[in-house]
Backbone as CSV, one residue per row, in Angstrom:
resi,resn,N_x,N_y,N_z,CA_x,CA_y,CA_z,C_x,C_y,C_z
1,MET,65.080,82.965,75.863,65.420,84.240,76.434,65.596,84.079,77.953
2,THR,66.679,84.614,78.482,66.948,84.520,79.908,66.378,85.740,80.618
3,PRO,65.582,85.529,81.664,65.037,86.680,82.378,66.125,87.408,83.159
4,LEU,65.928,88.715,83.339,66.849,89.498,84.157,66.677,89.093,85.604
5,MET,67.745,88.956,86.306,67.691,88.551,87.708,68.085,89.747,88.563
6,THR,67.199,90.679,88.714,67.461,91.884,89.469,67.819,91.547,90.915
7,GLY,68.895,92.158,91.378,69.303,91.967,92.765,70.009,90.657,93.046
8,SER,70.241,89.822,92.040,70.863,88.526,92.306,72.361,88.524,92.027
9,ARG,72.893,89.635,91.577,74.328,89.689,91.295,75.138,89.595,92.586
10,CYS,76.247,88.901,92.507,77.150,88.848,93.648,77.861,90.196,93.741
11,PRO,77.959,90.759,94.925,78.651,92.045,95.045,80.134,91.888,94.721
12,THR,80.694,92.930,94.130,82.112,92.934,93.810,82.915,93.044,95.095
13,ARG,83.947,92.234,95.203,84.808,92.277,96.389,85.905,93.315,96.145
14,THR,86.069,94.200,97.069,87.116,95.211,97.006,88.378,94.642,97.629
15,GLN,89.510,94.827,96.955,90.787,94.381,97.517,91.401,95.503,98.339
16,ILE,91.856,95.147,99.534,92.535,96.071,100.435,93.942,95.527,100.667
17,ALA,94.946,96.350,100.404,96.344,95.952,100.616,96.844,96.603,101.902
18,VAL,97.424,95.787,102.780,97.887,96.252,104.084,99.365,95.903,104.254
19,ALA,100.150,96.887,104.685,101.582,96.679,104.913,101.842,96.461,106.395
20,VAL,102.437,95.331,106.716,102.854,95.034,108.086,104.361,95.277,108.095
21,ILE,104.746,96.475,108.543,106.128,96.926,108.439,106.844,96.639,109.750
22,VAL,107.848,95.794,109.656,108.564,95.321,110.840,110.023,95.747,110.757
23,ALA,110.529,96.261,111.894,111.947,96.634,111.987,112.377,96.552,113.450
24,ASP,113.397,95.757,113.725,113.994,95.672,115.066,112.983,95.383,116.176
25,GLY,112.107,94.408,115.961,111.140,94.042,116.991,110.001,95.027,117.155
26,ARG,109.909,95.985,116.241,108.836,96.975,116.274,108.015,96.868,114.992
27,VAL,106.788,97.339,115.069,105.902,97.315,113.907,105.203,98.670,113.822
28,LEU,104.924,99.120,112.609,104.271,100.411,112.406,102.764,100.259,112.600
29,VAL,102.218,101.047,113.530,100.805,100.959,113.897,100.235,102.372,114.011
30,GLY,98.998,102.516,113.587,98.281,103.777,113.752,96.969,103.509,114.468
31,ARG,96.290,104.579,114.859,94.979,104.446,115.491,93.967,105.134,114.600
32,ARG,92.886,104.400,114.281,91.819,104.957,113.453,91.071,106.030,114.242
33,SER,90.562,106.989,113.530,89.772,108.054,114.136,88.533,107.472,114.813
34,ASP,88.104,108.103,115.880,86.862,107.689,116.532,85.659,107.907,115.623
35,ALA,85.814,108.738,114.591,84.729,109.014,113.647,84.733,108.063,112.445
36,SER,85.706,107.140,112.356,85.768,106.191,111.240,84.502,105.340,111.203
37,VAL,84.026,105.081,110.008,82.838,104.238,109.845,83.158,102.800,110.224
38,ASP,84.301,102.302,109.782,84.721,100.933,110.067,85.796,100.948,111.155
39,ALA,85.596,100.184,112.201,86.562,99.989,113.286,87.022,101.300,113.934
40,PRO,86.097,102.165,114.317,86.496,103.441,114.925,87.315,103.235,116.190
41,GLY,88.401,104.016,116.299,89.237,103.997,117.489,90.172,102.813,117.627
42,LEU,90.088,101.858,116.712,90.966,100.686,116.809,92.300,100.958,116.124
43,HIS,93.299,100.155,116.466,94.597,100.272,115.835,94.576,99.609,114.456
44,GLU,95.525,100.014,113.620,95.596,99.478,112.265,97.027,99.543,111.754
45,PHE,97.268,98.757,110.721,98.500,98.836,109.952,98.169,99.685,108.726
46,PRO,99.149,100.372,108.129,98.831,101.201,106.973,98.352,100.353,105.792
47,GLY,97.356,100.860,105.097,96.834,100.145,103.946,95.591,100.798,103.413
48,GLY,95.114,100.271,102.307,93.915,100.818,101.687,93.562,100.092,100.412
49,LYS,92.621,100.675,99.708,92.036,100.070,98.508,93.048,99.950,97.369
50,VAL,93.025,98.799,96.706,93.825,98.588,95.505,93.076,99.248,94.355
51,GLU,93.730,100.180,93.678,93.103,100.918,92.571,93.062,100.058,91.307
52,PRO,92.138,100.352,90.379,92.072,99.596,89.123,93.424,99.615,88.398
53,GLY,93.870,98.451,87.956,95.133,98.322,87.240,96.360,98.274,88.133
54,GLU,96.179,98.385,89.427,97.288,98.384,90.382,97.450,96.989,90.974
55,VAL,98.686,96.557,91.170,98.906,95.277,91.846,98.884,95.534,93.358
56,PRO,98.423,94.569,94.151,98.299,94.787,95.589,99.592,95.220,96.285
57,GLU,100.728,94.665,95.895,101.992,95.061,96.512,102.263,96.551,96.304
58,SER,101.993,97.043,95.106,102.180,98.470,94.821,101.209,99.319,95.621
59,ALA,100.000,98.824,95.810,99.015,99.552,96.614,99.490,99.666,98.058
60,ALA,100.080,98.604,98.597,100.596,98.644,99.972,101.697,99.699,100.103
61,VAL,102.580,99.757,99.122,103.666,100.747,99.118,103.069,102.157,99.033
62,ARG,102.139,102.371,98.114,101.511,103.682,97.922,100.770,104.131,99.182
63,GLU,99.971,103.227,99.742,99.189,103.574,100.923,100.080,103.928,102.106
64,CYS,101.189,103.225,102.267,102.102,103.534,103.365,102.716,104.919,103.172
65,ARG,103.066,105.243,101.962,103.630,106.572,101.669,102.575,107.653,101.937
66,GLU,101.332,107.405,101.478,100.267,108.395,101.660,99.863,108.554,103.125
67,GLU,99.698,107.455,103.842,99.180,107.508,105.202,100.243,107.819,106.252
68,ALA,101.410,107.204,106.117,102.433,107.324,107.159,103.657,108.124,106.717
69,GLY,103.745,108.428,105.420,104.891,109.176,104.931,106.168,108.379,104.834
70,LEU,106.055,107.044,104.835,107.237,106.178,104.785,107.347,105.432,103.464
71,ALA,108.569,105.332,102.965,108.856,104.458,101.827,109.153,103.077,102.394
72,ILE,108.611,102.042,101.749,108.815,100.676,102.227,109.185,99.756,101.076
73,ARG,109.685,98.577,101.455,109.931,97.481,100.505,109.074,96.309,100.953
74,VAL,108.222,95.845,100.062,107.399,94.671,100.357,108.263,93.438,100.177
75,ARG,108.230,92.537,101.170,109.009,91.302,101.118,108.195,90.127,100.588
76,ARG,106.968,89.965,101.142,106.148,88.837,100.700,104.730,88.998,101.223
77,ARG,103.835,88.208,100.653,102.463,88.195,101.162,102.428,87.356,102.431
78,LEU,101.746,87.859,103.429,101.662,87.194,104.720,100.353,86.446,104.888
79,ASP,99.247,87.075,104.517,97.934,86.484,104.774,96.919,87.139,103.851
80,ALA,95.798,86.483,103.700,94.661,87.031,102.950,93.399,86.560,103.642
81,ILE,92.508,87.486,103.905,91.258,87.126,104.563,90.088,87.797,103.850
82,ARG,88.930,87.189,103.989,87.691,87.779,103.480,86.953,88.384,104.659
83,ALA,86.401,89.570,104.455,85.695,90.257,105.528,84.590,91.113,104.920
84,GLU,83.838,91.740,105.792,82.789,92.675,105.381,83.132,94.044,105.934
85,SER,82.895,95.067,105.124,83.063,96.443,105.585,81.734,97.157,105.390
86,SER,81.686,98.410,105.751,80.457,99.177,105.593,80.083,99.352,104.126
87,THR,81.063,99.172,103.223,80.791,99.334,101.794,80.588,98.000,101.073
88,GLY,80.693,96.883,101.793,80.472,95.578,101.184,81.616,94.621,101.447
89,PRO,81.656,93.528,100.694,82.685,92.498,100.917,84.072,92.972,100.494
90,ILE,85.070,92.585,101.300,86.457,92.949,100.999,87.368,91.739,101.130
91,ASP,88.437,91.762,100.374,89.544,90.815,100.506,90.719,91.624,101.032
92,VAL,91.185,91.299,102.230,92.300,92.024,102.840,93.566,91.212,102.626
93,LEU,94.526,91.815,101.944,95.797,91.167,101.634,96.882,91.822,102.483
94,PHE,97.486,91.043,103.370,98.528,91.545,104.267,99.893,91.210,103.685
95,PHE,100.795,92.194,103.682,102.147,92.017,103.164,103.173,92.363,104.231
96,VAL,104.179,91.517,104.377,105.308,91.818,105.246,106.186,92.808,104.493
97,ALA,106.575,93.864,105.178,107.403,94.893,104.548,108.438,95.393,105.540
98,GLU,109.380,96.168,105.018,110.390,96.798,105.855,110.559,98.239,105.393
99,PRO,110.980,99.112,106.295,111.191,100.501,105.878,112.374,100.597,104.919
100,ALA,112.249,101.440,103.909,113.364,101.655,102.988,114.482,102.414,103.691
101,ASP,114.117,103.265,104.650,115.080,104.051,105.406,114.649,104.023,106.867
102,THR,115.411,103.348,107.704,115.015,103.198,109.111,115.086,104.524,109.883
103,ALA,115.697,105.554,109.318,115.759,106.855,109.986,114.513,107.699,109.718
104,GLU,113.720,107.301,108.726,112.496,108.046,108.405,111.518,107.968,109.572
105,VAL,110.884,109.074,109.894,109.930,109.141,110.996,108.517,109.125,110.423
106,PRO,107.651,108.218,110.913,106.280,108.151,110.384,105.445,109.356,110.803
107,ARG,104.483,109.688,109.966,103.517,110.746,110.275,102.458,110.221,111.218
108,PRO,102.017,111.034,112.169,100.898,110.625,113.020,99.650,110.378,112.171
109,PRO,98.828,109.440,112.551,98.803,108.763,113.847,99.689,107.520,113.902
110,PHE,100.538,107.302,112.901,101.372,106.098,112.876,102.620,106.294,113.713
111,GLU,103.013,105.202,114.377,104.208,105.200,115.214,104.728,103.771,115.317
112,TRP,106.004,103.667,115.698,106.607,102.356,115.913,106.226,101.853,117.296
113,ARG,105.774,100.618,117.359,105.430,99.992,118.639,106.149,98.656,118.752
114,ARG,106.561,98.329,119.946,107.148,97.016,120.212,106.066,95.968,119.997
115,VAL,106.419,94.885,119.326,105.453,93.817,119.057,104.873,93.292,120.367
116,ALA,105.694,93.149,121.389,105.228,92.622,122.675,104.168,93.509,123.322
117,ALA,104.102,94.787,122.928,103.149,95.718,123.529,101.801,95.761,122.798
118,LEU,101.688,95.064,121.676,100.433,95.090,120.916,99.362,94.286,121.642
119,GLU,98.184,94.852,121.745,97.065,94.192,122.402,96.032,93.801,121.351
120,PRO,95.790,92.499,121.158,94.864,92.040,120.115,93.480,92.688,120.171
121,GLY,92.967,92.971,121.355,91.640,93.556,121.467,91.533,94.981,120.963
122,THR,92.674,95.609,120.658,92.648,96.986,120.163,92.751,97.054,118.644
123,PHE,92.710,95.898,117.971,92.766,95.811,116.511,91.472,95.179,115.996
124,PRO,91.099,95.457,114.741,89.952,94.741,114.160,90.227,93.236,114.167
125,SER,89.181,92.436,114.263,89.342,90.975,114.318,90.038,90.418,113.086
126,ALA,89.951,91.104,111.956,90.612,90.640,110.727,92.124,90.592,110.880
127,ASN,92.667,91.259,111.887,94.112,91.309,112.113,94.623,90.199,113.028
128,ALA,93.757,89.336,113.523,94.143,88.321,114.511,95.291,87.440,114.036
129,GLY,95.227,86.948,112.817,96.281,86.080,112.295,97.613,86.798,112.173
130,VAL,97.573,88.058,111.774,98.791,88.853,111.640,99.409,89.100,113.014
131,LEU,98.590,89.436,113.995,99.098,89.669,115.348,99.724,88.403,115.923
132,ASP,99.110,87.261,115.660,99.677,85.995,116.112,101.032,85.751,115.453
133,TRP,101.120,85.990,114.150,102.382,85.823,113.411,103.450,86.759,113.978
134,LEU,103.084,88.013,114.245,104.053,88.966,114.804,104.585,88.484,116.144
135,ARG,103.703,87.996,117.008,104.133,87.508,118.327,105.074,86.316,118.189
136,ARG,104.757,85.407,117.263,105.582,84.201,117.105,106.937,84.496,116.462
137,HIS,106.997,85.472,115.547,108.204,85.691,114.764,108.994,86.948,115.084
138,HIS,108.417,87.840,115.868,109.109,89.123,116.095,109.093,89.569,117.542
139,GLY,109.177,88.613,118.464,109.424,88.959,119.851,108.239,89.264,120.717
140,GLY,107.044,89.077,120.235,105.906,89.316,121.118,105.710,88.135,122.043
141,SER,105.059,88.367,123.138,104.813,87.264,124.075,103.372,86.848,124.039
C-alpha cells in the first residue's frame, strides 16, 4: 500500500498565451492597472489564460479580441518561458501576430507604439526576450 503524500503534488502550470502584434514598425502595447496583483503599472502585450480544450494560438486570438478589440492572425510561436505568478507557476507562450485589419483601432489601454520607443524596464522581466527580438527585427535600437 502506498501512503498518501499530502502536499507533495507538483502544482499545475497554467498556460498563458500572449500575442505580440507587429505592424509597420509598431507593436500593440497596453499598461496594466496599478491595482493589478501581478506586475501592476507595467506594460504588457495582450494575452491571458488558455482555457481547457483551447489551443494556445486560439487563446491569443481570443484574448486580443477581448482585451484590445482587435482581430489578429497568429503567424508563429516566438518564445516560451516558465515563470511564477500570484496564482502559481505559469508557462507563457508568446506568438507573433499581425492585425487582420490595419484600420481597426485598439481599445484602451492598448495602443500602437513604435518598437524603438519601448523601454524594457517598463515591462515584466518575462518579456525581456520578446523585447530583444522586437528591437533586432522590427526597428528598435
